Coordinates of C-alpha atoms and ligand atoms in Angstrom, one line a residue:
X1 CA 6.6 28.6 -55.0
X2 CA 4.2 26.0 -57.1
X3 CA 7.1 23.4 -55.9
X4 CA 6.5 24.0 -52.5
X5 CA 2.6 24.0 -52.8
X6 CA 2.9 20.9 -54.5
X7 CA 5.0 19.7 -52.0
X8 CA 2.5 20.5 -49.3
X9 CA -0.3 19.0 -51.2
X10 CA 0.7 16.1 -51.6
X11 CA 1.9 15.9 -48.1
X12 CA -1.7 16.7 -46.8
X13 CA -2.8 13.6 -49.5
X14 CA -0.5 11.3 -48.1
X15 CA -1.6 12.3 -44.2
X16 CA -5.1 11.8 -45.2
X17 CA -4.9 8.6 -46.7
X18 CA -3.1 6.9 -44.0
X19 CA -5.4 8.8 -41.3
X20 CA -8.3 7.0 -43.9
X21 CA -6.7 3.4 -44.1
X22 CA -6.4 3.8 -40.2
X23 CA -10.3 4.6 -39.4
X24 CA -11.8 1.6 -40.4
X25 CA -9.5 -0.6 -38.0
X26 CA -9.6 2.1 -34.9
X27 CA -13.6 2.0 -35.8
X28 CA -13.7 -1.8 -35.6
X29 CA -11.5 -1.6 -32.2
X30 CA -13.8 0.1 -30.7
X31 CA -16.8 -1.6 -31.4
X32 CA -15.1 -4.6 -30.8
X33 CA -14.1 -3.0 -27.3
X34 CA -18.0 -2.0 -26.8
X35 CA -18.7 -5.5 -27.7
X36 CA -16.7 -7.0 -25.1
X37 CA -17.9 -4.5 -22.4
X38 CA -21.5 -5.6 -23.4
X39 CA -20.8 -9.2 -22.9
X40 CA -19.4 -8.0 -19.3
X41 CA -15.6 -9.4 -20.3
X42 CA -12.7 -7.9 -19.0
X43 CA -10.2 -6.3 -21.3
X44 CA -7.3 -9.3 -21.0
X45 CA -10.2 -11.7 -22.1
X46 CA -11.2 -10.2 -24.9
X47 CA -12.3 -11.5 -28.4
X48 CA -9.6 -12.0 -31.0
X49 CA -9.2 -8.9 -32.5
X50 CA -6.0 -7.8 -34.8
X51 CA -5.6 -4.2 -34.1
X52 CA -3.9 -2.3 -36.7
X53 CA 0.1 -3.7 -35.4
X54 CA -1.4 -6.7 -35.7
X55 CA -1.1 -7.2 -32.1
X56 CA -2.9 -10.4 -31.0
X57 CA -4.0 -11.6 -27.4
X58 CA -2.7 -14.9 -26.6
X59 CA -4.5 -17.8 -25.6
X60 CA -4.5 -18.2 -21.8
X61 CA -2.5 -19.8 -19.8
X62 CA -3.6 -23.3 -18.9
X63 CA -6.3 -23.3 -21.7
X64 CA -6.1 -25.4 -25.1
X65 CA -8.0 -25.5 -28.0
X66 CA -9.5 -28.5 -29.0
X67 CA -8.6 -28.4 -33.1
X68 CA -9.9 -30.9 -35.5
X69 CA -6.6 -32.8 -35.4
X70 CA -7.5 -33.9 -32.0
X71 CA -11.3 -34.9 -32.4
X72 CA -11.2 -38.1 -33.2
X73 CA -9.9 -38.7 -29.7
X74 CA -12.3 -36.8 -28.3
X75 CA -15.0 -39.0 -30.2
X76 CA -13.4 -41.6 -28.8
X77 CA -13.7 -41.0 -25.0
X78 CA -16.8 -39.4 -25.1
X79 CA -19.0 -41.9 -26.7
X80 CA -16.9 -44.7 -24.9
X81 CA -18.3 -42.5 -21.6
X82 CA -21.5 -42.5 -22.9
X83 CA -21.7 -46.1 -23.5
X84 CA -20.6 -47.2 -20.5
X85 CA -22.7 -44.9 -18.2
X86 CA -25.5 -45.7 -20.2
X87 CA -24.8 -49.4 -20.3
X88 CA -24.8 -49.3 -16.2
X89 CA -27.9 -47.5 -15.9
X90 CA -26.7 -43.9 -15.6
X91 CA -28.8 -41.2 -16.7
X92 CA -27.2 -38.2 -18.6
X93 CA -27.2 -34.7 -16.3
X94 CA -25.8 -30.9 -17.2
X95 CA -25.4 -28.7 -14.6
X96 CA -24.2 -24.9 -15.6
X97 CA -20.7 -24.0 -15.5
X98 CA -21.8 -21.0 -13.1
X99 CA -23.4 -21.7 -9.7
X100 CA -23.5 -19.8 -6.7
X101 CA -19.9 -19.2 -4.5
X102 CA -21.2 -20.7 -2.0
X103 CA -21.7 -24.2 -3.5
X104 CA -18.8 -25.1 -3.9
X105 CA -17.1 -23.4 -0.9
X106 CA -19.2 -25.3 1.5
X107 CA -19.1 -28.6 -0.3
X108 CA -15.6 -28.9 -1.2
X109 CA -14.3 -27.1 2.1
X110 CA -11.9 -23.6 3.0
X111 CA -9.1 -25.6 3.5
X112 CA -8.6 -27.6 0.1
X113 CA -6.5 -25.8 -2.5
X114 CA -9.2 -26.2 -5.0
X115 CA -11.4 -23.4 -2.6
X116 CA -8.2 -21.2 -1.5
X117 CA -6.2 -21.0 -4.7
X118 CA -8.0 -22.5 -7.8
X119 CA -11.4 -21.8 -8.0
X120 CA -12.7 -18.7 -10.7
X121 CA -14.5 -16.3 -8.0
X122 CA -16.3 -13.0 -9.3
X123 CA -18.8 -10.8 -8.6
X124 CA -21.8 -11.5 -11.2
X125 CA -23.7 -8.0 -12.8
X126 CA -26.3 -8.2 -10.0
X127 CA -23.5 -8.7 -7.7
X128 CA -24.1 -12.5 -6.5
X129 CA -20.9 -13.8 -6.0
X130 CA -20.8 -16.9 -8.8
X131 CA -17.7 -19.4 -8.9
X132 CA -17.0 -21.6 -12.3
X133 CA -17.3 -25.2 -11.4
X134 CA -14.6 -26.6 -10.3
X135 CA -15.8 -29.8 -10.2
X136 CA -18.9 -31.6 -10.9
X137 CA -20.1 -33.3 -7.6
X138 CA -21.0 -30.1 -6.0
X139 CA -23.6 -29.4 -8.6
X140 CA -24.8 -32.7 -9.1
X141 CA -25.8 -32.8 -5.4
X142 CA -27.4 -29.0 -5.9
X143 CA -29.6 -30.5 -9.0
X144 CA -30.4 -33.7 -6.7
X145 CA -31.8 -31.8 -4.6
X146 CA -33.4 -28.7 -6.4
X147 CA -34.9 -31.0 -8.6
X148 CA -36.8 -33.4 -5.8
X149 CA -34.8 -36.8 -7.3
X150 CA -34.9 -38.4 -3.9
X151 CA -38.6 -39.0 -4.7
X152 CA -37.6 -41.5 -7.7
X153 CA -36.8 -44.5 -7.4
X154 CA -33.2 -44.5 -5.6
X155 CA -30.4 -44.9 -6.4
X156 CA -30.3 -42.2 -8.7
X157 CA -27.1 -42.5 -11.1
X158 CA -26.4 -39.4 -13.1
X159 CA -23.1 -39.1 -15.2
X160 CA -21.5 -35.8 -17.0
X161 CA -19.4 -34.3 -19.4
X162 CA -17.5 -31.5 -19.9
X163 CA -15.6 -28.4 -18.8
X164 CA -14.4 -27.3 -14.8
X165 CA -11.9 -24.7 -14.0
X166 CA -9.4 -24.2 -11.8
X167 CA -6.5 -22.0 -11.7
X168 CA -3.9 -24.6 -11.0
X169 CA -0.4 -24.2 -12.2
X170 CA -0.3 -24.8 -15.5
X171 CA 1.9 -28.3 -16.8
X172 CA 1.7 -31.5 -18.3
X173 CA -1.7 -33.0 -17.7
X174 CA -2.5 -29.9 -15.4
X175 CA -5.2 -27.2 -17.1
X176 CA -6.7 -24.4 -15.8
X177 CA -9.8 -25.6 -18.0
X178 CA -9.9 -29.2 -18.0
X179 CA -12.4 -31.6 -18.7
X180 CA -14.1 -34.7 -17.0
X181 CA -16.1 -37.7 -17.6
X182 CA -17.8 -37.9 -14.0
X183 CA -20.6 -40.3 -12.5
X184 CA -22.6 -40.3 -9.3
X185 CA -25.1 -42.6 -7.1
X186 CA -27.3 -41.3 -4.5
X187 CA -29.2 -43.3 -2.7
X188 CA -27.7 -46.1 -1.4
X189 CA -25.6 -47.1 1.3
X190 CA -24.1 -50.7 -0.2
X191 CA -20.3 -52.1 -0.8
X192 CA -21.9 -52.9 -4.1
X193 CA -22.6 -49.1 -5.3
X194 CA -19.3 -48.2 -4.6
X195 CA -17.6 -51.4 -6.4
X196 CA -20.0 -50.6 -9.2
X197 CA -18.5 -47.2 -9.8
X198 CA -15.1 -48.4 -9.7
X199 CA -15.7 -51.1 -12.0
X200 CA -17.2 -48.2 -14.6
X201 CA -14.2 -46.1 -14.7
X202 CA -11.9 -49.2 -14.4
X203 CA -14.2 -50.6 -17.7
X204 CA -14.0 -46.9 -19.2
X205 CA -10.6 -47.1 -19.3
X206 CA -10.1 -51.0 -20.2
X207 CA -12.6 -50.1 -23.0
X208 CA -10.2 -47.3 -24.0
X209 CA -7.3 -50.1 -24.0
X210 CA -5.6 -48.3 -20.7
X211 CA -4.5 -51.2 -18.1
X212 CA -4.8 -49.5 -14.7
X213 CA -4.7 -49.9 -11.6
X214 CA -7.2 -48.7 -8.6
X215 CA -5.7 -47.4 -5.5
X216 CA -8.0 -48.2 -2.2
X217 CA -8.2 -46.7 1.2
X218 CA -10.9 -45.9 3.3
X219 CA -11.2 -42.9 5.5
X220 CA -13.9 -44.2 8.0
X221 CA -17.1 -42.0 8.7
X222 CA -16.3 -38.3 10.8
X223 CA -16.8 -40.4 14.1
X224 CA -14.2 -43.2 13.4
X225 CA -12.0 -39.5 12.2
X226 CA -12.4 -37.9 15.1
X227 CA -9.7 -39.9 17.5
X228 CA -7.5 -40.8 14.5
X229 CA -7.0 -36.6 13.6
X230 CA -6.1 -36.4 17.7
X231 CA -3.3 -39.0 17.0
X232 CA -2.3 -37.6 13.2
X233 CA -2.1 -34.3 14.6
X234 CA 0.4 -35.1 17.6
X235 CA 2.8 -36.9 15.5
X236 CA 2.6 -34.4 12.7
X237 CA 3.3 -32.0 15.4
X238 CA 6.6 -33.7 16.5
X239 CA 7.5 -33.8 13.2
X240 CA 6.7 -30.8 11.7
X241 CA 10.1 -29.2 10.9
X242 CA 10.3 -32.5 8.6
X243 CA 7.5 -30.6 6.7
X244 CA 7.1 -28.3 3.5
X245 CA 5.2 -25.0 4.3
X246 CA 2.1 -25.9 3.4
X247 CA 1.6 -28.8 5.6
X248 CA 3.4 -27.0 8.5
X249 CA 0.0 -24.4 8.3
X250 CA -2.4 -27.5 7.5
X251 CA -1.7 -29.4 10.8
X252 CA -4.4 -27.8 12.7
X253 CA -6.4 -26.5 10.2
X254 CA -6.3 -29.6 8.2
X255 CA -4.2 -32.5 9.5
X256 CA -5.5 -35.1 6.9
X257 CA -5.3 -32.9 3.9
X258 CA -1.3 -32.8 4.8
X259 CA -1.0 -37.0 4.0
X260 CA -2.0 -36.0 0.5
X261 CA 1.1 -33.8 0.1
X262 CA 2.8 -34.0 -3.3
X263 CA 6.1 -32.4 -2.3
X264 CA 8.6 -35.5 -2.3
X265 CA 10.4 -33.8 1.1
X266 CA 7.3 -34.8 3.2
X267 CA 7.0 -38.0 1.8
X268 CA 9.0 -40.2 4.2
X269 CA 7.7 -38.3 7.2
X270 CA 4.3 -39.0 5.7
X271 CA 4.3 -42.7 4.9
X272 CA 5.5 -43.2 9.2
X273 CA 2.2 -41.2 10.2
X274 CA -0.4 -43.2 11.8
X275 CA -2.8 -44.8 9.3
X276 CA -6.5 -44.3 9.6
X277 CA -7.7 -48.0 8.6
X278 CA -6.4 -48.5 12.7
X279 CA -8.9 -46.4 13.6
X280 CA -11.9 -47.8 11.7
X281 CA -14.9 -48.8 13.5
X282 CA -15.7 -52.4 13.0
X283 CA -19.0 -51.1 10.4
X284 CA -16.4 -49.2 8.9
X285 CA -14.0 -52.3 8.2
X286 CA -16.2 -54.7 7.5
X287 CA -17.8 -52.0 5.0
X288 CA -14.4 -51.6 3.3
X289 CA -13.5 -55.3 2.9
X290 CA -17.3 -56.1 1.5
X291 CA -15.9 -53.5 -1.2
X292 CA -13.0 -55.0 -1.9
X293 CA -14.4 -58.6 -1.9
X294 CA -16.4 -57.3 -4.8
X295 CA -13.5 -56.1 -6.6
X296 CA -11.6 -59.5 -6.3
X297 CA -15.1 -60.7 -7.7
X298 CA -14.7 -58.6 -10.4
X299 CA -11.3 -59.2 -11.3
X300 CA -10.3 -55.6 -10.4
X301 CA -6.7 -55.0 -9.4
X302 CA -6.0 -52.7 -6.6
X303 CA -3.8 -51.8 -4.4
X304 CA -4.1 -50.1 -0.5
X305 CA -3.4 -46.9 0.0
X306 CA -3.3 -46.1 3.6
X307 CA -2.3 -42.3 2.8
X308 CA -4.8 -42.1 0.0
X309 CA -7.2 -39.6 1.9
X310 CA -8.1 -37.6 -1.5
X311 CA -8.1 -33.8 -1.4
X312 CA -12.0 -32.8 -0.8
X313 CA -14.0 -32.3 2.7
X314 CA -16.8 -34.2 1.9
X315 CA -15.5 -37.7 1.7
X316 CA -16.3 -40.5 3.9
X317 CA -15.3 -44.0 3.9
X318 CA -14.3 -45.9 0.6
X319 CA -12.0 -43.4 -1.3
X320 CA -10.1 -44.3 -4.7
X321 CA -7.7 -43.7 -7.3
X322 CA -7.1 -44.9 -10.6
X323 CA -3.7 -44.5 -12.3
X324 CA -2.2 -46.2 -15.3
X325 CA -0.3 -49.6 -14.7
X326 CA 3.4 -48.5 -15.2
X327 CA 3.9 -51.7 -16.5
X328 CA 2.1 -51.4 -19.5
X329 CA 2.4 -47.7 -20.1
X330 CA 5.6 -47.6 -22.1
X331 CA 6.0 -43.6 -22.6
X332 CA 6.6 -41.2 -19.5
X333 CA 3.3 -40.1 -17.9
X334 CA 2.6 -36.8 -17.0
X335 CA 4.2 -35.8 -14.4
X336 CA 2.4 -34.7 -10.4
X337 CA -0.9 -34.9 -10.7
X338 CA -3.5 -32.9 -8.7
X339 CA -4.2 -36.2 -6.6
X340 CA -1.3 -38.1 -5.7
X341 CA 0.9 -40.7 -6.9
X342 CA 1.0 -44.8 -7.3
X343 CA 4.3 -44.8 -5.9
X344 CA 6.1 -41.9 -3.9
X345 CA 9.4 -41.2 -5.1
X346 CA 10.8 -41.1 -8.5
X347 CA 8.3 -41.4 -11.9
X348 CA 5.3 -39.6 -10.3
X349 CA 2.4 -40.6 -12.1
X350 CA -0.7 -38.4 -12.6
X351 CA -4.0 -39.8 -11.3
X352 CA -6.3 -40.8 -14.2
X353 CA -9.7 -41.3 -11.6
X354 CA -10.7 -40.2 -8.2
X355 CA -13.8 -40.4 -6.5
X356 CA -15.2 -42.1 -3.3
X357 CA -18.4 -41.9 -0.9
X358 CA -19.7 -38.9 0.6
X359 CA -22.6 -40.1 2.6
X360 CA -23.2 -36.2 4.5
X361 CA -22.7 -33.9 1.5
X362 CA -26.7 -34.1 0.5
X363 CA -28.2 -33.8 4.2
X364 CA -25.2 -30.6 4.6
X365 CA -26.5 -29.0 1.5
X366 CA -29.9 -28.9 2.8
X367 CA -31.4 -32.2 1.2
X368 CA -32.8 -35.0 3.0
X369 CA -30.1 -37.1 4.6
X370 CA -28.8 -39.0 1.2
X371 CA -25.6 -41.6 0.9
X372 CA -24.0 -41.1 -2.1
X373 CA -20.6 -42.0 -4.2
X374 CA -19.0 -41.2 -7.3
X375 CA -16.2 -40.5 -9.4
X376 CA -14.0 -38.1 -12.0
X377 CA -11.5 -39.0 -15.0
X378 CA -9.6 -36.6 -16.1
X379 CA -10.4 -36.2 -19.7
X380 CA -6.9 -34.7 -21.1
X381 CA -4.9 -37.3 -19.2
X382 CA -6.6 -40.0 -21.1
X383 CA -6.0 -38.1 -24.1
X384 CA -2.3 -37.9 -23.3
X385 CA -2.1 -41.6 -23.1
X386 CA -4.5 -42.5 -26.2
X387 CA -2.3 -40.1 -27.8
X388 CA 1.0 -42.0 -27.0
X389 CA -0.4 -45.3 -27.4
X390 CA 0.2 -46.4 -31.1
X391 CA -3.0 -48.3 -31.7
X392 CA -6.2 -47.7 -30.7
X393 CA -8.4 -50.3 -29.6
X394 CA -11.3 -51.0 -31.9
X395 CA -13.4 -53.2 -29.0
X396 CA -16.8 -51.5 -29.2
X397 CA -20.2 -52.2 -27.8
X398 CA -23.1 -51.7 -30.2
X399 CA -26.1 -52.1 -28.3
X400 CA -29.7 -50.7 -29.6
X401 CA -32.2 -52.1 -27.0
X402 CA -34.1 -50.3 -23.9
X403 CA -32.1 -53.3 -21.9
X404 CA -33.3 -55.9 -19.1
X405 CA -33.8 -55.7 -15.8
X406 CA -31.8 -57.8 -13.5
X407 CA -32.9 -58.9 -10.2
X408 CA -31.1 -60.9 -7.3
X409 CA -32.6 -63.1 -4.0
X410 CA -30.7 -63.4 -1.3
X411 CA -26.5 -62.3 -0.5
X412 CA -25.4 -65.4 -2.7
X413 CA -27.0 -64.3 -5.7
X414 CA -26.5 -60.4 -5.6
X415 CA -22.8 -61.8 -5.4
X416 CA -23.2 -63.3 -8.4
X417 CA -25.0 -61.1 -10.3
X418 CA -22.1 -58.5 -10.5
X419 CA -20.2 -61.2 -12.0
X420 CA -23.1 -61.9 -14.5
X421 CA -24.4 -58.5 -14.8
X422 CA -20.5 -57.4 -16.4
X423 CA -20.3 -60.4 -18.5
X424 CA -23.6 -59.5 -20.1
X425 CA -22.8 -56.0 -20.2
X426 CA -19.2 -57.2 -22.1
X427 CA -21.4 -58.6 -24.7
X428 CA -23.6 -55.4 -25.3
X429 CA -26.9 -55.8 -22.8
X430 CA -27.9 -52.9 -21.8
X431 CA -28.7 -54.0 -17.9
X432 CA -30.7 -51.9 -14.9
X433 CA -30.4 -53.4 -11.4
X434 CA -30.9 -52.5 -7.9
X435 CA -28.1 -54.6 -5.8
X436 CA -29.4 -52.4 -3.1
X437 CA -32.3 -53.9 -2.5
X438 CA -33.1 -57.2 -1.3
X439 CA -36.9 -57.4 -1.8
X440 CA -38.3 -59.0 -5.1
X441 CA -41.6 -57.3 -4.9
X442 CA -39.1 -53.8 -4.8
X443 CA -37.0 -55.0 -7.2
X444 CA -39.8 -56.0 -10.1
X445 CA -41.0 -52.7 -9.2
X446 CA -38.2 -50.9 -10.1
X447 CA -38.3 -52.8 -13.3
X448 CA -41.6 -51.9 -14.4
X449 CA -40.7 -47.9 -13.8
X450 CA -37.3 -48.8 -16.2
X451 CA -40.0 -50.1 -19.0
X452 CA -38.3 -52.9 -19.3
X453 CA -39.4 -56.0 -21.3
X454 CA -37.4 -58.6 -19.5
X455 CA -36.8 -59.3 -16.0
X456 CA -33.8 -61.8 -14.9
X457 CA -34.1 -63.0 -11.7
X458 CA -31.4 -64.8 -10.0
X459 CA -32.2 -66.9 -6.6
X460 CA -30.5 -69.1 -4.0
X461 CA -31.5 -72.2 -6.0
X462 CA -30.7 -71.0 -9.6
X463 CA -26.8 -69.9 -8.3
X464 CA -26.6 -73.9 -7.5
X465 CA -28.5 -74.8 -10.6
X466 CA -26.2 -72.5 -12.9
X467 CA -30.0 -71.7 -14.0
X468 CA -31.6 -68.2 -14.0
X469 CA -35.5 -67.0 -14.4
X470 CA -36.2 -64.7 -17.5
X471 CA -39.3 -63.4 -16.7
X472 CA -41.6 -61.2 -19.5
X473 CA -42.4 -58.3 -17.9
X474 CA -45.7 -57.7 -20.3
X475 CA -47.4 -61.5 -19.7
X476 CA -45.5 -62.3 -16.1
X477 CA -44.4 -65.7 -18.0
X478 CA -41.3 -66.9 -16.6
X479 CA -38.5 -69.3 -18.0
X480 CA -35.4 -70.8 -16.8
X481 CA -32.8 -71.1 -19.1
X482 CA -29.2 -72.3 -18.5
X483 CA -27.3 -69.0 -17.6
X484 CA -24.9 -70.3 -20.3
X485 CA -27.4 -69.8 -23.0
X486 CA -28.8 -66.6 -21.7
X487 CA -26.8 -64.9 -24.0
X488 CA -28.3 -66.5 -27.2
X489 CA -32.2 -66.1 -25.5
X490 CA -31.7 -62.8 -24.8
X491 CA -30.4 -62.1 -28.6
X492 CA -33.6 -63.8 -29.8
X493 CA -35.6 -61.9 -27.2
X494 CA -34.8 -58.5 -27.8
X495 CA -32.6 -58.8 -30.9
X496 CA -29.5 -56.9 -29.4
Ligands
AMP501 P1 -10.1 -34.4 -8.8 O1 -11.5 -33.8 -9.2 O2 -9.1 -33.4 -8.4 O3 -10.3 -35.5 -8.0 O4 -9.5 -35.0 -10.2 C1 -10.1 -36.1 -10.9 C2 -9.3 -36.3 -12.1 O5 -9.4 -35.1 -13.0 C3 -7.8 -36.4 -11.9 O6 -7.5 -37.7 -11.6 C4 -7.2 -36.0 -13.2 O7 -7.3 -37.0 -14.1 C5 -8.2 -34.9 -13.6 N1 -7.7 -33.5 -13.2 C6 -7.7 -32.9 -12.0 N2 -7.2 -31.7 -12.1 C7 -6.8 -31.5 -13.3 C8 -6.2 -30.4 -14.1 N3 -5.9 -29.3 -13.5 N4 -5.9 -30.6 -15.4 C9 -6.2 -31.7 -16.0 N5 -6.8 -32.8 -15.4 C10 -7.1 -32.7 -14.1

């Protein structure tokens, strides 16, 4: 009898205890659970929390954690961003990671994968329907225009950094959160805006000891598109059982969006399809080759593209690409990229860059009719390939002055001051220009506003002379100096 009460004693002891060691972790469950419910997170999403099997939620698919190990490369690319944009006159911008639906389905366009399969769509607590960015441009145009910056002086150039999402299909050098260095210029219509940008990712990446090579096409304005899609339609149409799927269903809703097919069946059919460059107008040509002249100017390599259309609705005219020259990248790149290939067929590259002009989007959003270019780099691919690169390059720009301002006269001399205006940047002066505008009076104007303490001005006569005027901005005193010894005036000047 005592055996058996002892028995059951201890029984009840042992139940209690265990239902005690359990209460604390069920207790901290459910707080955790209220926790997550407060901060409006679904269950799948939830916090970190070991339950008492030890259960713990993975991390996403398509997401990484950025652990100290990989820091220093992230150092790396951000400050050589920040460097470069800043050195060309860009002006730091953060838009929010949340923005209204409609944003970024009326920018980027219903037909684009990015709007009907990637983008993060829900219903916020107040029931506006919010998407996470899923790229920057769309934003930047919202804050350009919410925030009155066509009444400075133009063009605005705004560069970011950081996180978009997009439920893409997770693999090498594909995220679902991925980051990007991005820049933009509104403002100006000009072959040298859009060379500009191209020449600041091409530098990014140079700076970051990544040979590349920019891929060119240019898609001509919606009025040069219109006959072209009648013609790229028709012979899609007769060759649509040569097609995947998805290009069979884009042909009508979205006959250009098909040439940027990644699916190595349609390739062939692809590269025989009409090419839009026929169908330029002759402002349209003669706008492309004034970009590419600039390029050769700049020593840029590229290549033409005539399927390059990029993905996006709002592009018109110059589009790009930048990808890694497989001639100096030793190690396999990632493989199938959101945006295209250097070469169809075999070793698909990932694009590093993309970007182009989208002269419409501002005056579609709502804004006052606004030309406008830019670009993205895909911050994880350049990690891949900093990663596989054995050394790193130590070429870095110090510079710690509020720069100079640099102004042209006349088409020779704007020529030439791209030229100059990168050598001087090479060797850490932090330069402003306007190679949009052609007045002097507008230009020292624009100077002034960039409180800067120099001005060089570049004319007709000083191209000839190899001279240039260095003007001080505070007395109006000008002197010309011999352009080669600019760079040593300009170090006693302003001490850089
Ligand atoms: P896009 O905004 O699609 O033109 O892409 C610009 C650049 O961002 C690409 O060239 C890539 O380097 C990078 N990128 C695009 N999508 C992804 C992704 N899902 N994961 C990682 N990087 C990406």
């Amino acid at each position: 009898m005592l055996k058996k009460s002892m028995k059951k004693i201890k029984k009840t002891v042992k139940s209690v205890s265990k239902k005690r060691a359990e209460e604390p972790a069920k207790k901290n469950i459910q707080e955790e659970k209220k926790l997550i419910l407060a901060a409006g997170l679904e269950d799948d999403e939830q916090l970190v929390v070991k339950g008492p099997k030890g259960k713990l939620p993975s991390l996403l698919r398509g997401m990484k954690d950025v652990l100290p190990k990989d820091w220093p490369y992230w150092k790396k690319i951000y400050h050589t961003a920040e460097n470069i944009a800043e050195a060309y006159g860009f002006g730091y911008m953060e838009t929010p990671v949340l923005e209204e639906a409609s944003l970024f389905t009326r920018s980027i366009g219903r037909g684009t994968d990015i709007i009907e399969k990637e983008m993060y769509v829900f219903d916020d607590r107040d029931g506006t329907r919010v998407g996470m960015r899923p790229e920057f441009t769309a934003g930047a145009v919202r804050a350009y225009i919410s925030h009155g910056m066509h009444t400075l002086p133009q063009p605005v150039k705004l560069w970011s950094f950081g996180q978009l999402f997009r439920h893409d299909r997770p693999q090498a050098g594909r995220y679902r959160q991925l980051h990007q260095f991005n820049c933009e210029s509104f403002g100006a219509h000009d072959p040298a805006v859009d060379a500009e940008l191209i020449v600041v990712a091409y530098n990014f990446l140079r700076d970051l000891g990544i040979e590349t090579i920019v891929q060119m096409n240019s898609i001509g304005t919606s009025e040069d598109r219109q006959n072209y899609l009648v013609e790229l339609t028709g012979y899609l149409r007769t060759k649509r059982s040569y097609l995947c799927e998805d290009c069979k269903k884009r042909i009508t809703r979205n006959p250009l969006r098909v040439l940027d097919c990644k699916n190595e069946s349609c390739r062939p059919t692809l590269e025989e399809a009409p090419q839009i460059v026929d169908w330029l107008s002759e402002a349209s040509k003669n706008y492309f080759m004034k970009v590419l002249e600039f390029l050769d100017e700049l020593e840029v390599p590229y290549t033409l593209k005539p399927t390059l259309v990029r993905g996006l609705d709002y592009y018109t005219e110059t589009v790009f690409e930048i990808y890694e020259d497989p001639s100096t990248s030793s190690g396999q790149a990632p493989s199938a990229g959101s945006t295209g290939s250097p070469q169809a067929g075999a070793g698909q590259q990932s694009a590093l860059c993309g970007g182009g002009r989208y002269d419409l989007l501002v005056g579609e959003l709502g804004g006052p009719p606004t030309p406008a270019c830019g670009f993205a780099l895909g911050v994880e691919r350049v990690m891949t390939i900093l990663r596989r690169k054995a050394e790193e390059n130590k070429d870095k720009i110090e510079k710690e002055s509020g720069g100079v301002f640099f102004a042209h006269l006349g088409e020779q001399a704007r020529r030439r001051t791209l030229k100059m205006i990168e050598d001087l940047r090479r060797d850490g002066v932090v330069l402003h220009h306007s190679l949009g505008k052609t007045a002097l009076k507008a230009q020292l104007e624009l100077a002034n506003k960039f409180a800067v303490a120099y001005t060089l001005i570049l004319g007709q006569k000083e191209v000839q002379d190899g001279t240039i005027i260095i003007r001080d901005m505070e007395s109006g005193i000008q002197e010309i100096v011999d352009q080669k010894k600019l760079k040593s005036e300009l170090e006693k000047k302003t001490k850089i």
